[in-house]
Amino acid sequence: MLYRRALPRATQSLKVEIGGTGLAVAGAVAMVVESVFSPVEVDRRLAAQV
């Protein structure tokens, strides 16, 4: 499913692996942190405080 929805260049060097305990949670945390602290989101939040 992942490869059907992505463009060829996006999956060119993509590795899909089955990990051990806790790796799914660590990946989810990383995605949330990247989203919350993205430059666009930080700028938006700082502008809202003024």
CSV table of N, CA, C and O in Angstrom, one decimal:
chain,number,residue,atom,x,y,z
A,1,MET,N,0.8,-1.2,0.0
A,1,MET,CA,0.0,0.0,0.0
A,1,MET,C,0.9,1.3,0.0
A,1,MET,O,0.6,2.2,-0.7
A,2,LEU,N,1.9,1.3,0.8
A,2,LEU,CA,2.8,2.4,0.9
A,2,LEU,C,3.4,2.8,-0.5
A,2,LEU,O,3.4,3.9,-0.9
A,3,TYR,N,3.9,1.8,-1.2
A,3,TYR,CA,4.6,2.0,-2.4
A,3,TYR,C,3.6,2.5,-3.5
A,3,TYR,O,4.0,3.2,-4.4
A,4,ARG,N,2.4,2.0,-3.5
A,4,ARG,CA,1.4,2.4,-4.5
A,4,ARG,C,1.0,3.9,-4.3
A,4,ARG,O,0.7,4.6,-5.3
A,5,ARG,N,1.0,4.5,-3.1
A,5,ARG,CA,0.6,5.8,-2.9
A,5,ARG,C,1.7,6.9,-3.0
A,5,ARG,O,1.5,8.1,-3.1
A,6,ALA,N,3.0,6.4,-3.0
A,6,ALA,CA,4.1,7.4,-3.0
A,6,ALA,C,4.7,7.5,-4.4
A,6,ALA,O,4.6,6.6,-5.2
A,7,LEU,N,5.3,8.6,-4.7
A,7,LEU,CA,6.0,8.8,-5.9
A,7,LEU,C,7.3,8.0,-6.0
A,7,LEU,O,7.9,7.7,-4.9
A,8,PRO,N,7.7,7.6,-7.1
A,8,PRO,CA,8.9,6.7,-7.2
A,8,PRO,C,10.1,7.3,-6.5
A,8,PRO,O,10.8,6.6,-5.8
A,9,ARG,N,10.4,8.6,-6.6
A,9,ARG,CA,11.6,9.2,-6.0
A,9,ARG,C,11.5,9.1,-4.5
A,9,ARG,O,12.4,9.0,-3.8
A,10,ALA,N,10.2,9.2,-4.0
A,10,ALA,CA,10.0,9.2,-2.5
A,10,ALA,C,10.4,7.9,-1.9
A,10,ALA,O,10.8,7.8,-0.7
A,11,THR,N,10.2,6.8,-2.7
A,11,THR,CA,10.4,5.5,-2.1
A,11,THR,C,11.7,4.8,-2.7
A,11,THR,O,12.0,3.7,-2.5
A,12,GLN,N,12.5,5.6,-3.4
A,12,GLN,CA,13.7,5.1,-4.0
A,12,GLN,C,14.6,4.5,-3.0
A,12,GLN,O,15.2,3.4,-3.3
A,13,SER,N,14.8,5.1,-1.9
A,13,SER,CA,15.8,4.5,-0.9
A,13,SER,C,15.0,4.2,0.4
A,13,SER,O,15.7,4.0,1.5
A,14,LEU,N,13.7,4.0,0.4
A,14,LEU,CA,12.9,3.7,1.6
A,14,LEU,C,13.1,2.3,2.0
A,14,LEU,O,13.0,1.4,1.2
A,15,LYS,N,13.3,2.1,3.3
A,15,LYS,CA,13.4,0.7,3.9
A,15,LYS,C,12.2,0.6,4.8
A,15,LYS,O,12.0,1.4,5.7
A,16,VAL,N,11.4,-0.5,4.6
A,16,VAL,CA,10.3,-0.8,5.5
A,16,VAL,C,10.7,-2.0,6.3
A,16,VAL,O,11.0,-3.1,5.7
A,17,GLU,N,10.9,-1.9,7.6
A,17,GLU,CA,11.4,-3.0,8.4
A,17,GLU,C,10.4,-3.2,9.6
A,17,GLU,O,9.8,-2.3,10.0
A,18,ILE,N,10.4,-4.4,10.0
A,18,ILE,CA,9.7,-4.7,11.2
A,18,ILE,C,10.6,-4.6,12.4
A,18,ILE,O,11.7,-5.3,12.4
A,19,GLY,N,10.3,-3.8,13.4
A,19,GLY,CA,11.2,-3.6,14.5
A,19,GLY,C,10.8,-4.3,15.8
A,19,GLY,O,9.8,-5.0,15.8
A,20,GLY,N,11.5,-4.0,16.8
A,20,GLY,CA,11.3,-4.6,18.1
A,20,GLY,C,10.3,-3.8,18.9
A,20,GLY,O,9.7,-2.9,18.5
A,21,THR,N,10.3,-4.2,20.2
A,21,THR,CA,9.4,-3.5,21.1
A,21,THR,C,9.7,-2.1,21.3
A,21,THR,O,10.8,-1.7,21.5
A,22,GLY,N,8.6,-1.2,21.2
A,22,GLY,CA,8.8,0.2,21.5
A,22,GLY,C,9.2,1.0,20.3
A,22,GLY,O,9.1,2.2,20.4
A,23,LEU,N,9.5,0.4,19.2
A,23,LEU,CA,10.0,1.2,18.0
A,23,LEU,C,8.8,1.9,17.4
A,23,LEU,O,9.0,3.0,16.9
A,24,ALA,N,7.6,1.4,17.4
A,24,ALA,CA,6.4,2.1,16.9
A,24,ALA,C,6.1,3.3,17.7
A,24,ALA,O,5.8,4.4,17.2
A,25,VAL,N,6.3,3.2,19.0
A,25,VAL,CA,6.0,4.4,19.9
A,25,VAL,C,7.1,5.4,19.6
A,25,VAL,O,6.8,6.6,19.5
A,26,ALA,N,8.3,5.0,19.5
A,26,ALA,CA,9.4,6.0,19.2
A,26,ALA,C,9.2,6.7,17.9
A,26,ALA,O,9.4,7.9,17.8
A,27,GLY,N,8.7,5.9,16.9
A,27,GLY,CA,8.5,6.5,15.6
A,27,GLY,C,7.3,7.5,15.7
A,27,GLY,O,7.4,8.6,15.1
A,28,ALA,N,6.3,7.2,16.4
A,28,ALA,CA,5.1,8.1,16.6
A,28,ALA,C,5.6,9.3,17.3
A,28,ALA,O,5.1,10.4,17.0
A,29,VAL,N,6.4,9.2,18.4
A,29,VAL,CA,6.9,10.4,19.1
A,29,VAL,C,7.7,11.3,18.2
A,29,VAL,O,7.5,12.5,18.2
A,30,ALA,N,8.5,10.7,17.4
A,30,ALA,CA,9.4,11.5,16.4
A,30,ALA,C,8.5,12.2,15.5
A,30,ALA,O,8.8,13.4,15.2
A,31,MET,N,7.4,11.6,14.9
A,31,MET,CA,6.5,12.3,14.0
A,31,MET,C,5.8,13.5,14.7
A,31,MET,O,5.7,14.5,14.1
A,32,VAL,N,5.4,13.3,15.9
A,32,VAL,CA,4.7,14.4,16.6
A,32,VAL,C,5.7,15.5,16.9
A,32,VAL,O,5.3,16.7,16.7
A,33,VAL,N,6.9,15.2,17.3
A,33,VAL,CA,7.9,16.2,17.6
A,33,VAL,C,8.2,17.0,16.4
A,33,VAL,O,8.3,18.2,16.4
A,34,GLU,N,8.4,16.3,15.3
A,34,GLU,CA,8.7,17.0,14.0
A,34,GLU,C,7.6,17.9,13.6
A,34,GLU,O,7.8,19.0,13.0
A,35,SER,N,6.3,17.5,13.8
A,35,SER,CA,5.2,18.3,13.4
A,35,SER,C,5.0,19.5,14.3
A,35,SER,O,4.9,20.6,13.9
A,36,VAL,N,5.1,19.3,15.6
A,36,VAL,CA,4.9,20.4,16.6
A,36,VAL,C,6.0,21.4,16.5
A,36,VAL,O,5.8,22.6,16.6
A,37,PHE,N,7.2,21.0,16.3
A,37,PHE,CA,8.4,21.9,16.2
A,37,PHE,C,8.9,22.2,14.8
A,37,PHE,O,10.0,22.7,14.6
A,38,SER,N,8.0,22.0,13.8
A,38,SER,CA,8.4,22.4,12.5
A,38,SER,C,8.5,23.9,12.4
A,38,SER,O,7.8,24.6,13.1
A,39,PRO,N,9.4,24.4,11.5
A,39,PRO,CA,9.5,25.9,11.4
A,39,PRO,C,8.2,26.6,11.2
A,39,PRO,O,8.0,27.7,11.8
A,40,VAL,N,7.4,26.1,10.3
A,40,VAL,CA,6.1,26.7,10.0
A,40,VAL,C,5.2,26.8,11.3
A,40,VAL,O,4.6,27.8,11.6
A,41,GLU,N,5.2,25.7,12.0
A,41,GLU,CA,4.3,25.6,13.2
A,41,GLU,C,4.9,26.5,14.3
A,41,GLU,O,4.1,27.2,15.0
A,42,VAL,N,6.2,26.6,14.5
A,42,VAL,CA,6.8,27.5,15.5
A,42,VAL,C,6.5,28.9,15.2
A,42,VAL,O,6.1,29.7,16.0
A,43,ASP,N,6.6,29.3,13.9
A,43,ASP,CA,6.3,30.7,13.5
A,43,ASP,C,4.9,31.0,13.7
A,43,ASP,O,4.5,32.1,14.2
A,44,ARG,N,4.0,30.1,13.4
A,44,ARG,CA,2.6,30.3,13.6
A,44,ARG,C,2.3,30.5,15.1
A,44,ARG,O,1.5,31.4,15.5
A,45,ARG,N,2.8,29.7,16.0
A,45,ARG,CA,2.6,29.8,17.4
A,45,ARG,C,3.2,31.1,18.0
A,45,ARG,O,2.6,31.8,18.8
A,46,LEU,N,4.3,31.5,17.5
A,46,LEU,CA,4.9,32.7,18.0
A,46,LEU,C,4.1,34.0,17.5
A,46,LEU,O,3.9,34.9,18.3
A,47,ALA,N,3.6,33.9,16.3
A,47,ALA,CA,2.8,35.0,15.8
A,47,ALA,C,1.5,35.1,16.6
A,47,ALA,O,1.0,36.2,16.8
A,48,ALA,N,1.0,34.0,17.0
A,48,ALA,CA,-0.3,34.0,17.7
A,48,ALA,C,-0.2,34.6,19.1
A,48,ALA,O,-1.1,35.1,19.7
A,49,GLN,N,1.0,34.6,19.7
A,49,GLN,CA,1.3,35.1,21.0
A,49,GLN,C,1.4,36.6,21.1
A,49,GLN,O,1.2,37.2,22.1
A,50,VAL,N,1.6,37.3,20.0
A,50,VAL,CA,1.8,38.7,20.0
A,50,VAL,C,0.5,39.4,20.1
A,50,VAL,O,-0.5,39.1,19.8
